[in-house]
Each structure stands twice: as structure tokens, then as C-alpha cells.
């Protein structure tokens, strides 16, 4: 196991009706003037935003609003949010929504207290300072509610890039599984896929002898395999929603990823798909992962066999472990298809003729020099091959 | 799943040579005058204490020392520590040792800033304020390095009781698995047993449909089953030590115990054994758990069958699940015996004629009224039966 530091100071408040505690929590973490940041109309229509405002009012906390966050959140709204916060003297950013809203809120929080262009952070500068951020989560997916990460799409060129820093870890996150019950099945499934991707990307490691984190990742994958179909069958299953929600947070606060190298090639390769076609991130991952994993299989057959046996219940073929390994990848692909996810390029609206453009941005965009690295290293030709495997 | 709050803000610094960061971490968390608290001579003899002092010196942090913490730490030394801190103007308590040293440090930290008798906290008063505490862990066992809990034995009557509060959660914990390599096999095994007890006590729940935490607990138990024998076979196996150490922290920071009722009857029943006979807490648990579990089995056969199948690899007997359940308990007992733990009353130095006294203190001591509760409720007669089952 490699040396590591682990720090996850977010206060999680989990369960039914917990959004009513938002005001008290903002106050506890020093907020007096809040930016209420959200996406489309659903948090307005559902009455959630009103309940949050009521909770802020009860504590005498004032607020300004900025809605309109899109999936794959854009730089334009971040600039707008930074200006608004500066003008209004905002001292706390409260995200009400999913990963996109939270990521946008984190970008604003970092940008407000930074003299330069906030995009510097997405070019690799570490975030050292930010306004405090809180979240009220409405979809179990990105894990942004407990992570120090944010992913934003830069509109001039449609680059999708990530930034990181403990300063943007949420001070608190309110997780009410009931809020996720109104999600359409496709969004629910995309969230499940994103959570499983966070687990697989940590599982695919070149570190040896990391049994504790292997087992923890497997535990969370097994939870998704058990609860995913239950929630697709009955969207109002609170218990299944609750298990998925906590698994989503544990999958990405890194308690199961410490001390080991991680992969993240699937995320990197997918980012170009959702940036270009504006597909749901989870849907893009469902198409990307099986292809990437098949390409990676020969690099470490036993690792893929291990997850096949332990998570997918495959019988170990001791004479031909690569068959077990492949069976596990196919079982995962079938699972994704069974919960309603696309598994081919065409289903995403992606086109073969775009592959050279995708590969060029992927391997050469924004400071990269002809390759990307994770579990293995991939050059342009190999990336093109993987995109073709998705067809 | 029940509503819950989860907050684990401890900064963990994990890996080889990490004790050299102690000075920087104390400074980061605001310490300028430290109480260095430790147990017997081993941290002195090994040179660990000197390395820590050097690290404090390098940051210009002064310190006073208080050694002598015993296993099952006593109230007398806590009072002494509180007086010393007040006299010397200490503003940070740094524990160098295992769970006993950390628990003693937490008690001192709470007592220094409290007007009354620190024992009030161990009678049920919540700890709201304390000096900051840091830890340098030398045995994977109690999980105190990431918990808000402390257990102290009151010398007048030998009551062993716990106190709790976020204020005594360590600000940082330094976890260097190499520091545990010099532990005698018996202490190592007692630590493994304690960790597994923390997992079982969370597993034995009356909550339904808590798959995510069930799976996480099973993952950590499986890690112990895998790594325990490796470390007993070769005490210098750093990787096995590292897996056990992180599992021990994750077992008790409660990320795998949230939103569910927990048991803690084994701990409660054992506490009287280690208070009276001064045996290692883990050894007491090794004797206690199989008896308690057999007594609890009929309360929820399927739960015991589940852990038997998923952790101990038992075949499910669908016609007689109680056989599978019992097989799992016996497999656990055999495992404990195989790593060198006692599994009978006599091996602890316990005597049948003491049972009435044990039961009386257990069920009526310090505010209890004739019974104890967890997974099930036990009266005096039942507790006596369980102590007898250990013989």
C-alpha cells in the first residue's frame, strides 16, 4: 500500500426531511448571505427550493438565486455566478441539485476569492481557497457531495476538465433519498452507472496487496448490483434509494481508493463524448467502460477475473482465467443494458466520422501531448481503436 | 435505513515514516504546548518517542510528558494528566500508543476544559468541548484514532465505562503500519479480535434493508480473515499490517455503521471481564463473542446465516438455516483460536464463583437497572447463563 493522506471532513446529514436543516447548517458553517445555485425547473416545481428558502428564512439568512445549471456544467454560468457573488457580497454557496450543480457551485466558490481566471484551476492549478460550499443532493451519482473535485466544460472549444482541492469539499451535504424518487428511470440508471464507474476506476490499480480497499470497492459494487434493479423496478423504493445514495458517497469520498494507483481512463475518454454530444455522463460511461475494460484486460487478467468472481458471481476458470475476466466485463455490460443504459456509440448519437476529432481533443487538447494514462497508457491510435470498439 | 448524521473530520496520515510529520500537524491544528501521553516503555525503547520529540522540536513546539498508561486505562492517571495540563498551560494532547493511550488522552483533553469531575462524561454526559487531540497509533485495534469515543476504568469500584463527543475526535491520526511490526503476536491477535468485534457489533442489527452497510462490514471482516493469518505467520508483513490498520480505522469511524441499530452487548459483557481480571480487551472479546452470538442466534437466524455464507464461506442450508448460522459462529471461534486467542473463561483467569459479582456490576452498576440492551435485551439470569457458556 502506498503512503496516503485521507481527509473527509464533510458533515453528512442523511434521511427523510433533512433539507429542513439547511438553514441551521449554513449558520453553523458561518454563512450569512447565500448563493442558492440550482439547475432546471425540477427543484422549483417539486417545492424543494421553497422548503430550503423557508429553512434559510427561519435562521435570518438572506440569499440570491442563480438557476440554469445544465448537465455538463458550463464555464459561462460560472463566470456569471462569480460576478453575482462579488456584487452581492455572498459568503456561502449552497448547491441544490446533482453533480453538475455542485460542480458549478464549487467552481464559483473558488473563483470568487481568486484574482485570476477561475479556469486556471481546471488547467491544473490546485484550489487552495474558496467560499464555503454546502449541498442538498437530488441524485445519487457524481459523488461531488463528498469530494474535493469539480468538472466543468469550457465553452470555447468544449473542453471538459476537472479541478481539485480540499477547499471546495462541501462543509455539509444533505442527503435525502426521498428527493431522488422523482427522477426519471434514465437519470437514475445514469447515476448508478456513474457510481459504478467511480468504483471500477479505483479497482483498476497497479498497486499490489491492497485487499482492504479491493474488498470495500467490491462491497459497494455488490450493493449497486443488488439495489439497481430494485430501484428501476420501483422508483419509490426508499430503502433501495437510501442504499444507493450512501454507496454513491462512499464510492467517491476516496475511503475505498486510498493508498493505491487508480485508472480514470474511462472517465477521461467519456468526457469528450459528453462534451461533444451533450449526453448524460453516466450514459457515456456505460458505452465507454466495457470497451476500455476489454482493451485493458490483457494488462492484468487476474484483476478482471477477481471482480468477475467476487462481484458478478462468475465461476473461476483456472485453466483460462481470461475467459472469466471477459465474462465479468460482459456481465457488467448486460447489467448496464438491463437498467436501461445505452451500450453502443450510435445510441449516444455519436458518429464514426467524429472519431479523429474526439481523439485529437482527447490526446492533445489543453496541454496533453499525444497520450493519456491510467491503468495503462494509450496513444492516439489506441484511443481511436477504443472508440471504434464502442460501435 | 434510519436517518443519521455522519461526521469524520480526522486528518489521517498513513504510511511509512509518517510520525515525522507530527510537529507540522500539531502546528496546523493550533497546538503550541503539547502533553505527550504514552504507555509503557516500548515507545521509549523503540525510539519512537524521540522521533516524535524531534519533530516537535523542529517546529518549535514545547511539551511535557506523561507516560504510564495501562491497558484498560485508569481514572487515576486521567486526574493526574488534567492537573498537569492545567499547571503547564498545555493546549494540545498528543497520544503516542494504542487505544488505551488514546482513550486516556481524550479523557484528559475533555477534563482540562471542564469545571466538574471528568467522570461525569463517563456517567452519560455528552462531551461538548475539549483540548484538541492528535494520535500516533502503535496498534491496530480499538479504532479510537478515528472515533468520538473513550473508555476508562474508574478505580474506585473498577467500573469500565465509555464517553463520547465529536469534541474528542482526533484532529489528526498518524497511522504507520511499520510501528505495529514489533508487537507480540498475542497483542496483534487481540487487536484483530477487537476490530472484528467492532464489525460484528455493527452487523448485528434490527434494522432491515441495510445492504450497503452490511456489505461494507462484510468487506472489512473478509479483510481480517485474509490478513490476520498472514500477519500472525509473519509479523513483518508490512502490506498485511497496512490492510489491517486501515480496516481497523474504517471499522470504527462508523462509515459502515450508520443508519442502523447496533448491538454492543459483547463489548458491554466483556468490559466487566477486563475490568475485573485486567485481561486484554481483545482476548476478553474472543471469549465473549461466540457465547453471546450463540445466545442471540435464535433472535435472527437469517442474519447469522448471512455472515456465515458471505464471510465464512459456509454453504447455505436452505432447509435448516440455523445450522448454517451456527456453523458461521463456530468458524469465527476457530479463527480466533487459530490466531492464538483464548476462547474459554479459564484461559482468561476468570472463575465461575465470580459470575454473580460480574453479573451484578454488569446489570446494576453505575445507573443500570437489572438489564442490558443491544441486539436483544438481557436480564441478570441471562447474563449469568452467557458467562457460564464461556466455560
XYZ file of C-alpha atoms in Angstrom, chain A residues 6 22 55 127 133 136 142 155 169 193 202 205 214 254 323 329 342 348 364 370 387:
21
model
C -7.220 10.884 3.871
C -30.246 23.616 5.627
C -35.260 26.993 6.281
C -7.570 25.160 -5.373
C -19.944 25.241 -0.074
C -28.585 19.411 -0.983
C -21.315 12.045 -9.144
C -17.492 26.639 -23.832
C -15.054 19.989 -0.236
C -23.560 3.815 -13.818
C -10.459 2.763 -8.325
C -4.971 -0.450 -9.949
C -10.403 -4.088 -3.005
C -11.994 8.050 -1.549
C -12.383 -16.260 -20.052
C -16.963 -7.492 -18.296
C -27.113 2.589 -23.910
C -25.464 8.140 -27.747
C -3.765 16.745 -27.492
C -0.398 12.665 -27.660
C -13.868 4.495 -29.736
